[in-house]
């Protein structure tokens, strides 16, 4: 297990692990966890993202964690809470340990995650444990082609992305601009077609249902589940699987062998959920490319020389990963211990929440070159190997859809910039010569689009 060494500067508790003072616990709760939760852990609240950007709360949060880590340099740090056993993992080696030893003894099915995701997918793999989790994870990996950079349905999916992005560009040329809301509508069409097939392209009702349930999920324990809405939503998913359109993820799911307890209808909502922040990553990356001429030129050289039909675009995939490093769509990676865990400093109790705050690791200028700048090249070398850059988590419970997300997002970016010039007309002021802000408020961004010169 963990290999870190104890330190004399920590304050021991009954567990032996260092424990934050009440004041330091309050700093973490109010300065780090609260702003992240207010922004929306399941679906973003635009007003909160905008406020966070204006007040630079994410940058301040990283600073708070850095100071706390300096005071407690060794081992997982227990927080002083009255009703919850909770630790935050700060050292890179300890982060790697937690992720490498998931789901046992560090289960992704934390109490908070269960409360949030049960609003729309109570039997999903993310909040499952034991043998049933193994069955559900295997099904997800099979359908999503987890181990392959190019999904076996790429020849169907990539044209879908290109069609919707070209339609979006045509509308942007007519109206004179491309705001986030217009991009999101087009991206939802991509998602529905990829997951369910062309017949679902304009099924906004299904999207509205999961948005409603995800908004409730933001409140986790504090809001009762809309059981009738959830039942109707999951029934819609079941109906789609029963009549799955060939060439869709639903068809692959319907045809896949299933173990006992697989509950396929409850695995599908996570795709709709996860593809939403993937769209955010596309729009944010597009905004960065529009303000970083050298990166845009490199991307276009790759696109112009592409012979794979936009299935393998390493630099654009790296650009998406770099955007997710700078502005992670899952800033809090949650685990919960399934049993007591021994560390060199002491014992972490069973049912203890474990938090990895990825922005702290992703923006550590002491250890990462160009930590606050856009540098996709880092993902194409082994320079940062071993350092926990974890936009899709990592280890055995890494996001099973990672490769499919990178396929679709890079294809979308290629479609958007290959034949058009893009510029930022409103919103984020991104200067490649200065550190990039801690928060990317994509909701405020309005892009200008014109035919490529």
Coordinates of C-alpha atoms in Angstrom, one line a residue:
X1 CA 0.0 0.0 0.0
X2 CA 1.2 3.6 0.5
X3 CA 4.9 4.2 0.7
X4 CA 5.1 7.8 2.1
X5 CA 7.0 8.3 5.3
X6 CA 5.6 9.8 8.6
X7 CA 6.5 13.3 9.6
X8 CA 6.9 14.8 13.0
X9 CA 5.0 18.0 12.1
X10 CA 1.6 16.3 11.9
X11 CA -1.0 16.2 14.7
X12 CA -1.9 12.5 15.4
X13 CA -5.4 11.4 16.2
X14 CA -6.9 8.1 17.2
X15 CA -6.3 6.9 13.7
X16 CA -2.7 8.1 13.7
X17 CA -3.3 10.1 10.5
X18 CA -2.7 13.8 10.5
X19 CA -5.9 15.8 11.2
X20 CA -6.6 19.3 10.2
X21 CA -7.4 21.8 12.8
X22 CA -11.0 23.1 13.0
X23 CA -9.8 26.4 11.3
X24 CA -8.0 24.6 8.5
X25 CA -11.0 22.3 8.0
X26 CA -13.2 25.4 7.8
X27 CA -10.8 26.9 5.2
X28 CA -11.1 23.8 3.0
X29 CA -14.9 23.6 3.4
X30 CA -15.6 27.2 2.7
X31 CA -12.8 28.1 0.3
X32 CA -12.6 24.8 -1.7
X33 CA -15.5 22.5 -1.4
X34 CA -18.3 25.1 -1.1
X35 CA -17.5 27.0 -4.4
X36 CA -17.2 23.7 -6.2
X37 CA -20.5 22.4 -5.0
X38 CA -22.3 25.7 -5.6
X39 CA -21.1 25.6 -9.3
X40 CA -22.9 22.3 -9.6
X41 CA -21.3 18.9 -9.2
X42 CA -23.8 17.2 -11.5
X43 CA -24.8 20.0 -13.9
X44 CA -23.3 23.4 -13.9
X45 CA -25.2 26.5 -12.7
X46 CA -24.2 29.3 -15.2
X47 CA -24.6 32.1 -12.7
X48 CA -22.3 30.3 -10.2
X49 CA -19.7 29.7 -12.8
X50 CA -19.7 33.4 -13.8
X51 CA -19.5 34.5 -10.1
X52 CA -16.6 32.0 -9.5
X53 CA -14.8 33.5 -12.5
X54 CA -15.3 37.1 -11.5
X55 CA -14.1 36.4 -7.9
X56 CA -11.3 34.1 -9.0
X57 CA -12.6 31.5 -6.5
X58 CA -11.0 28.5 -8.2
X59 CA -7.6 30.2 -8.2
X60 CA -8.0 31.0 -4.5
X61 CA -9.1 27.4 -3.8
X62 CA -5.9 26.1 -5.3
X63 CA -3.9 28.5 -3.1
X64 CA -5.8 27.4 0.0
X65 CA -5.0 23.7 -0.7
X66 CA -1.3 24.6 -1.4
X67 CA -1.0 26.3 2.0
X68 CA -2.9 23.4 3.8
X69 CA -0.6 20.9 2.1
X70 CA 2.5 22.8 3.3
X71 CA 1.2 22.5 6.9
X72 CA 0.4 18.8 6.6
X73 CA 3.0 17.5 4.0
X74 CA 2.7 13.7 4.7
X75 CA -0.2 11.3 4.4
X76 CA -3.9 11.7 3.8
X77 CA -5.3 14.6 5.9
X78 CA -8.3 13.9 8.0
X79 CA -10.8 16.7 8.4
X80 CA -12.3 17.6 11.7
X81 CA -16.0 17.1 11.0
X82 CA -18.7 16.1 13.5
X83 CA -20.8 13.7 11.4
X84 CA -18.6 12.4 8.6
X85 CA -15.2 10.7 8.5
X86 CA -13.5 12.5 5.6
X87 CA -10.0 12.7 4.3
X88 CA -8.4 14.8 1.6
X89 CA -5.4 13.4 -0.3
X90 CA -2.8 16.0 -1.2
X91 CA 0.5 14.2 -2.0
X92 CA 0.8 13.0 -5.7
X93 CA 2.0 9.6 -4.6
X94 CA -1.0 9.1 -2.3
X95 CA -3.3 10.2 -5.0
X96 CA -1.8 7.5 -7.3
X97 CA -2.3 5.0 -4.5
X98 CA -5.9 5.8 -4.0
X99 CA -6.7 5.6 -7.8
X100 CA -4.6 2.5 -8.3
X101 CA -6.5 0.7 -5.5
X102 CA -10.0 1.5 -6.6
X103 CA -12.6 0.1 -6.4
X104 CA -11.1 -1.9 -3.4
X105 CA -10.6 -0.6 -0.8
X106 CA -11.3 2.9 -2.3
X107 CA -14.8 2.6 -3.8
X108 CA -16.1 5.2 -6.2
X109 CA -19.5 4.6 -4.7
X110 CA -19.2 7.3 -2.1
X111 CA -22.3 8.3 0.0
X112 CA -22.4 11.8 -1.7
X113 CA -22.1 10.3 -5.2
X114 CA -24.9 7.8 -4.4
X115 CA -27.2 10.6 -3.2
X116 CA -26.6 12.7 -6.3
X117 CA -26.7 10.1 -9.0
X118 CA -29.6 8.2 -7.5
X119 CA -31.8 11.0 -8.8
X120 CA -31.5 9.6 -12.3
X121 CA -29.5 6.3 -12.3
X122 CA -29.7 4.5 -8.9
X123 CA -28.3 1.2 -10.3
X124 CA -25.4 2.7 -12.3
X125 CA -22.0 1.2 -12.2
X126 CA -20.5 4.4 -10.6
X127 CA -22.5 3.8 -7.4
X128 CA -22.3 0.1 -7.4
X129 CA -20.1 -2.2 -5.3
X130 CA -19.1 -5.9 -5.3
X131 CA -19.9 -8.4 -7.9
X132 CA -22.7 -6.4 -9.5
X133 CA -20.3 -3.6 -10.1
X134 CA -17.9 -6.0 -11.9
X135 CA -20.8 -7.0 -14.2
X136 CA -21.8 -3.5 -14.9
X137 CA -18.3 -2.3 -15.5
X138 CA -17.6 -5.1 -17.9
X139 CA -20.7 -4.2 -19.9
X140 CA -19.8 -0.5 -20.1
X141 CA -16.3 -1.4 -21.3
X142 CA -17.6 -3.7 -23.9
X143 CA -20.1 -1.2 -25.3
X144 CA -17.8 1.8 -25.1
X145 CA -14.7 0.0 -26.5
X146 CA -12.7 1.3 -23.5
X147 CA -9.4 -0.2 -24.6
X148 CA -9.4 1.1 -28.1
X149 CA -8.7 4.7 -29.2
X150 CA -11.0 4.3 -32.1
X151 CA -14.5 2.9 -31.4
X152 CA -15.6 0.2 -33.7
X153 CA -18.6 2.4 -34.8
X154 CA -16.3 5.4 -35.5
X155 CA -17.2 5.3 -39.2
X156 CA -20.8 6.0 -38.2
X157 CA -20.2 8.4 -35.3
X158 CA -17.6 10.7 -36.9
X159 CA -19.9 11.7 -39.9
X160 CA -22.7 12.4 -37.3
X161 CA -20.3 14.9 -35.6
X162 CA -19.3 16.5 -38.8
X163 CA -22.9 16.9 -40.0
X164 CA -24.0 18.6 -36.8
X165 CA -20.9 20.8 -36.6
X166 CA -21.3 21.9 -40.2
X167 CA -24.9 22.8 -39.6
X168 CA -23.9 24.7 -36.6
X169 CA -21.3 26.7 -38.6
X170 CA -23.9 27.4 -41.3
X171 CA -26.2 28.9 -38.7
X172 CA -23.3 30.9 -37.1
X173 CA -22.5 32.4 -40.5
X174 CA -26.1 33.5 -41.0
X175 CA -26.5 35.0 -37.5
X176 CA -22.9 36.4 -37.3
X177 CA -21.9 34.6 -34.1
X178 CA -21.7 31.4 -32.2
X179 CA -22.7 31.5 -28.5
X180 CA -22.5 28.6 -26.1
X181 CA -26.3 27.9 -26.1
X182 CA -26.2 27.3 -29.9
X183 CA -23.2 25.0 -29.6
X184 CA -24.9 23.1 -26.8
X185 CA -28.0 22.5 -28.8
X186 CA -25.9 21.1 -31.7
X187 CA -23.9 19.0 -29.3
X188 CA -27.0 17.5 -27.7
X189 CA -28.1 16.4 -31.2
X190 CA -24.7 14.7 -31.6
X191 CA -25.2 12.9 -28.3
X192 CA -28.7 11.7 -29.0
X193 CA -27.7 10.4 -32.4
X194 CA -24.6 8.6 -31.1
X195 CA -26.4 7.0 -28.2
X196 CA -29.8 6.3 -29.7
X197 CA -29.6 6.8 -33.5
X198 CA -30.8 9.3 -36.0
X199 CA -34.4 9.0 -35.0
X200 CA -33.6 10.7 -31.6
X201 CA -31.9 13.7 -33.2
X202 CA -34.6 16.1 -32.1
X203 CA -35.9 14.4 -29.0
X204 CA -35.4 17.4 -26.8
X205 CA -37.9 16.0 -24.3
X206 CA -35.6 13.1 -23.3
X207 CA -32.7 15.6 -22.8
X208 CA -35.0 17.9 -20.8
X209 CA -35.9 15.0 -18.5
X210 CA -32.3 14.2 -17.6
X211 CA -31.5 17.8 -17.2
X212 CA -34.3 18.2 -14.7
X213 CA -33.1 15.1 -12.8
X214 CA -29.5 16.2 -12.9
X215 CA -30.5 19.6 -11.4
X216 CA -32.1 17.7 -8.5
X217 CA -28.9 15.7 -8.3
X218 CA -27.0 18.9 -7.5
X219 CA -28.8 18.9 -4.2
X220 CA -28.0 15.2 -3.4
X221 CA -29.5 14.4 0.0
X222 CA -31.2 17.7 0.3
X223 CA -33.9 17.2 -2.4
X224 CA -36.3 14.2 -2.7
X225 CA -36.1 12.1 -5.8
X226 CA -38.7 12.8 -8.4
X227 CA -39.6 9.1 -8.6
X228 CA -42.3 9.5 -11.3
X229 CA -40.0 11.5 -13.5
X230 CA -37.2 9.1 -12.9
X231 CA -39.4 6.1 -13.7
X232 CA -40.6 7.7 -17.0
X233 CA -37.1 8.6 -17.9
X234 CA -35.7 5.1 -17.3
X235 CA -38.7 3.6 -19.1
X236 CA -37.8 5.7 -22.2
X237 CA -34.3 4.3 -22.0
X238 CA -35.7 0.8 -21.8
X239 CA -37.9 1.4 -24.8
X240 CA -34.9 2.7 -26.8
X241 CA -32.9 -0.4 -26.0
X242 CA -35.8 -2.6 -26.9
X243 CA -36.0 -0.9 -30.3
X244 CA -32.4 0.0 -30.7
X245 CA -31.4 1.6 -34.0
X246 CA -28.5 -0.1 -35.8
X247 CA -25.3 1.9 -35.6
X248 CA -26.0 3.4 -32.2
X249 CA -24.5 2.7 -28.7
X250 CA -28.0 1.5 -27.7
X251 CA -27.8 -1.2 -30.4
X252 CA -24.4 -2.3 -29.1
X253 CA -25.8 -2.4 -25.5
X254 CA -28.9 -4.3 -26.6
X255 CA -26.8 -7.0 -28.3
X256 CA -24.1 -7.3 -25.7
X257 CA -24.1 -10.3 -23.4
X258 CA -25.1 -9.3 -19.9
X259 CA -24.4 -10.8 -16.5
X260 CA -26.8 -11.0 -13.6
X261 CA -27.7 -7.6 -12.3
X262 CA -26.3 -5.7 -15.3
X263 CA -29.4 -3.5 -15.5
X264 CA -28.5 -2.0 -18.9
X265 CA -31.1 0.7 -18.9
X266 CA -29.5 2.2 -15.9
X267 CA -26.0 2.3 -17.5
X268 CA -27.1 4.5 -20.4
X269 CA -28.0 7.7 -18.5
X270 CA -24.3 8.1 -17.5
X271 CA -23.5 8.4 -21.2
X272 CA -26.0 11.3 -21.6
X273 CA -24.5 12.8 -18.4
X274 CA -20.9 12.4 -19.3
X275 CA -21.2 13.7 -22.9
X276 CA -22.5 17.0 -21.6
X277 CA -19.2 18.1 -20.0
X278 CA -17.5 16.7 -23.1
X279 CA -19.3 19.3 -25.1
X280 CA -18.2 21.9 -22.6
X281 CA -14.6 20.8 -23.2
X282 CA -15.1 21.2 -27.0
X283 CA -16.3 24.7 -26.7
X284 CA -13.6 25.7 -24.2
X285 CA -10.9 24.2 -26.4
X286 CA -12.3 26.1 -29.4
X287 CA -12.2 29.3 -27.3
X288 CA -8.5 28.6 -26.4
X289 CA -7.6 27.8 -30.0
X290 CA -9.2 31.0 -31.1
X291 CA -6.9 33.0 -28.8
X292 CA -3.7 30.9 -29.3
X293 CA -2.5 31.3 -32.9
X294 CA 0.4 28.8 -32.6
X295 CA -1.9 26.1 -31.2
X296 CA -4.5 26.7 -33.9
X297 CA -1.8 26.5 -36.6
X298 CA -0.6 23.2 -35.2
X299 CA -4.1 21.8 -35.1
X300 CA -4.8 22.8 -38.7
X301 CA -1.6 21.2 -39.9
X302 CA -2.7 18.0 -38.3
X303 CA -6.2 18.3 -39.8
X304 CA -4.9 19.2 -43.3
X305 CA -2.6 16.2 -43.3
X306 CA -5.1 13.8 -41.8
X307 CA -5.6 10.5 -43.6
X308 CA -7.6 8.7 -41.0
X309 CA -11.0 10.3 -41.7
X310 CA -10.7 12.3 -38.4
X311 CA -10.6 9.2 -36.4
X312 CA -7.1 9.7 -35.0
X313 CA -6.1 13.3 -34.4
X314 CA -3.4 13.2 -31.6
X315 CA -2.8 16.9 -31.2
X316 CA -6.6 17.7 -31.0
X317 CA -7.1 14.9 -28.5
X318 CA -4.2 16.3 -26.5
X319 CA -5.8 19.8 -26.8
X320 CA -9.0 18.5 -25.2
X321 CA -7.0 16.8 -22.5
X322 CA -5.1 20.0 -21.8
X323 CA -8.3 22.0 -21.6
X324 CA -9.6 19.4 -19.1
X325 CA -6.4 19.7 -17.1
X326 CA -6.7 23.5 -16.9
X327 CA -10.5 23.4 -16.2
X328 CA -11.5 19.9 -15.0
X329 CA -15.2 19.2 -15.4
X330 CA -14.8 16.8 -12.5
X331 CA -12.7 18.7 -10.1
X332 CA -13.6 16.5 -7.1
X333 CA -12.8 12.8 -7.4
X334 CA -14.6 11.0 -4.6
X335 CA -13.9 7.6 -3.1
X336 CA -15.0 5.9 0.1
X337 CA -13.1 3.2 2.0
X338 CA -14.7 -0.2 2.1
X339 CA -12.6 -1.3 5.1
X340 CA -9.9 0.2 7.3
X341 CA -6.8 1.1 5.3
X342 CA -3.3 1.2 6.7
X343 CA -1.0 4.1 5.7
X344 CA 2.5 4.7 7.1
X345 CA 1.1 7.5 9.2
X346 CA -1.8 5.5 10.6
X347 CA -5.1 3.9 9.8
X348 CA -7.9 5.4 7.7
X349 CA -11.2 4.1 9.0
X350 CA -13.8 2.2 7.0
X351 CA -16.6 4.3 5.4
X352 CA -14.3 7.3 5.3
X353 CA -14.8 9.7 2.4
X354 CA -11.7 10.4 0.4
X355 CA -11.4 13.5 -1.8
X356 CA -8.9 14.2 -4.5
X357 CA -9.1 17.9 -5.6
X358 CA -7.6 17.7 -9.1
X359 CA -7.2 21.4 -9.8
X360 CA -4.5 21.5 -7.2
X361 CA -2.5 18.8 -8.9
X362 CA -3.3 20.1 -12.4
X363 CA -2.0 23.6 -11.6
X364 CA 1.0 22.9 -9.5
X365 CA 3.7 25.1 -11.1
X366 CA 6.3 23.8 -8.7
X367 CA 6.2 20.4 -10.5
X368 CA 4.5 21.0 -13.9
X369 CA 6.0 22.9 -16.8
X370 CA 3.7 25.7 -18.0
X371 CA 1.1 24.7 -15.4
X372 CA -1.0 27.8 -16.1
X373 CA -0.6 27.8 -19.9
X374 CA -2.1 25.8 -22.7
X375 CA 0.4 23.2 -23.6
X376 CA -1.1 20.2 -25.4
X377 CA 2.3 18.8 -26.1
X378 CA 2.6 17.5 -22.6
X379 CA 0.1 14.8 -23.4
X380 CA 2.2 13.6 -26.4
X381 CA 5.4 13.0 -24.4
X382 CA 6.3 11.1 -21.2
X383 CA 7.4 14.3 -19.5
X384 CA 4.7 14.2 -16.8
X385 CA 4.4 10.4 -16.4
X386 CA 3.8 9.5 -12.8
X387 CA 2.2 12.9 -12.0
X388 CA -1.5 12.6 -11.4
X389 CA -3.1 14.5 -14.3
X390 CA -6.5 12.9 -14.0
X391 CA -9.2 14.6 -16.1
X392 CA -10.9 11.2 -16.6
X393 CA -9.8 9.8 -13.2
X394 CA -7.3 7.0 -13.5
X395 CA -6.5 3.4 -12.5
X396 CA -9.0 0.5 -12.7
X397 CA -12.0 2.8 -12.5
X398 CA -10.9 5.3 -15.1
X399 CA -13.8 6.7 -17.1
X400 CA -14.7 3.8 -19.5
X401 CA -15.8 6.3 -22.2
X402 CA -12.6 8.3 -22.2
X403 CA -11.5 7.1 -25.7
X404 CA -14.9 7.6 -27.2
X405 CA -15.1 11.1 -25.7
X406 CA -11.7 12.0 -27.2
X407 CA -12.8 10.6 -30.6
X408 CA -16.0 12.7 -30.7
X409 CA -14.5 15.9 -29.3
X410 CA -11.5 15.9 -31.5
X411 CA -13.7 15.2 -34.6
X412 CA -15.9 18.1 -33.6
X413 CA -13.0 20.5 -33.2
X414 CA -11.6 19.4 -36.6
X415 CA -14.9 20.1 -38.2
X416 CA -15.2 23.5 -36.6
X417 CA -11.7 24.9 -37.4
X418 CA -10.7 23.2 -40.7
X419 CA -12.6 25.5 -42.9
X420 CA -13.4 28.5 -40.6
X421 CA -11.7 31.2 -38.6
X422 CA -12.9 31.6 -35.1
X423 CA -12.4 34.6 -32.8
X424 CA -13.7 35.5 -29.3
X425 CA -16.1 38.4 -29.5
X426 CA -17.4 38.3 -25.9
X427 CA -16.5 36.6 -22.7
X428 CA -13.2 35.1 -21.7
X429 CA -10.1 37.2 -22.2
X430 CA -7.4 34.6 -22.8
X431 CA -3.8 35.7 -23.5
X432 CA -1.3 33.1 -24.5
X433 CA 1.4 35.2 -23.0
X434 CA -0.2 35.2 -19.5
X435 CA -1.3 32.5 -17.1
X436 CA -4.8 31.3 -18.0
X437 CA -7.5 32.0 -15.4
X438 CA -8.6 29.4 -12.9
X439 CA -12.1 29.4 -14.2
X440 CA -13.4 29.2 -17.8
X441 CA -16.8 30.8 -18.0
X442 CA -17.9 29.2 -21.3
X443 CA -21.5 30.5 -20.7
X444 CA -20.3 34.1 -21.3
X445 CA -18.4 33.3 -24.5
X446 CA -19.6 34.4 -27.9
X447 CA -17.5 33.4 -30.8
X448 CA -17.3 35.1 -34.2
X449 CA -17.1 32.7 -37.2
X450 CA -16.0 33.5 -40.8
X451 CA -14.8 31.4 -43.7
X452 CA -11.1 30.4 -43.4
X453 CA -8.8 32.8 -45.1

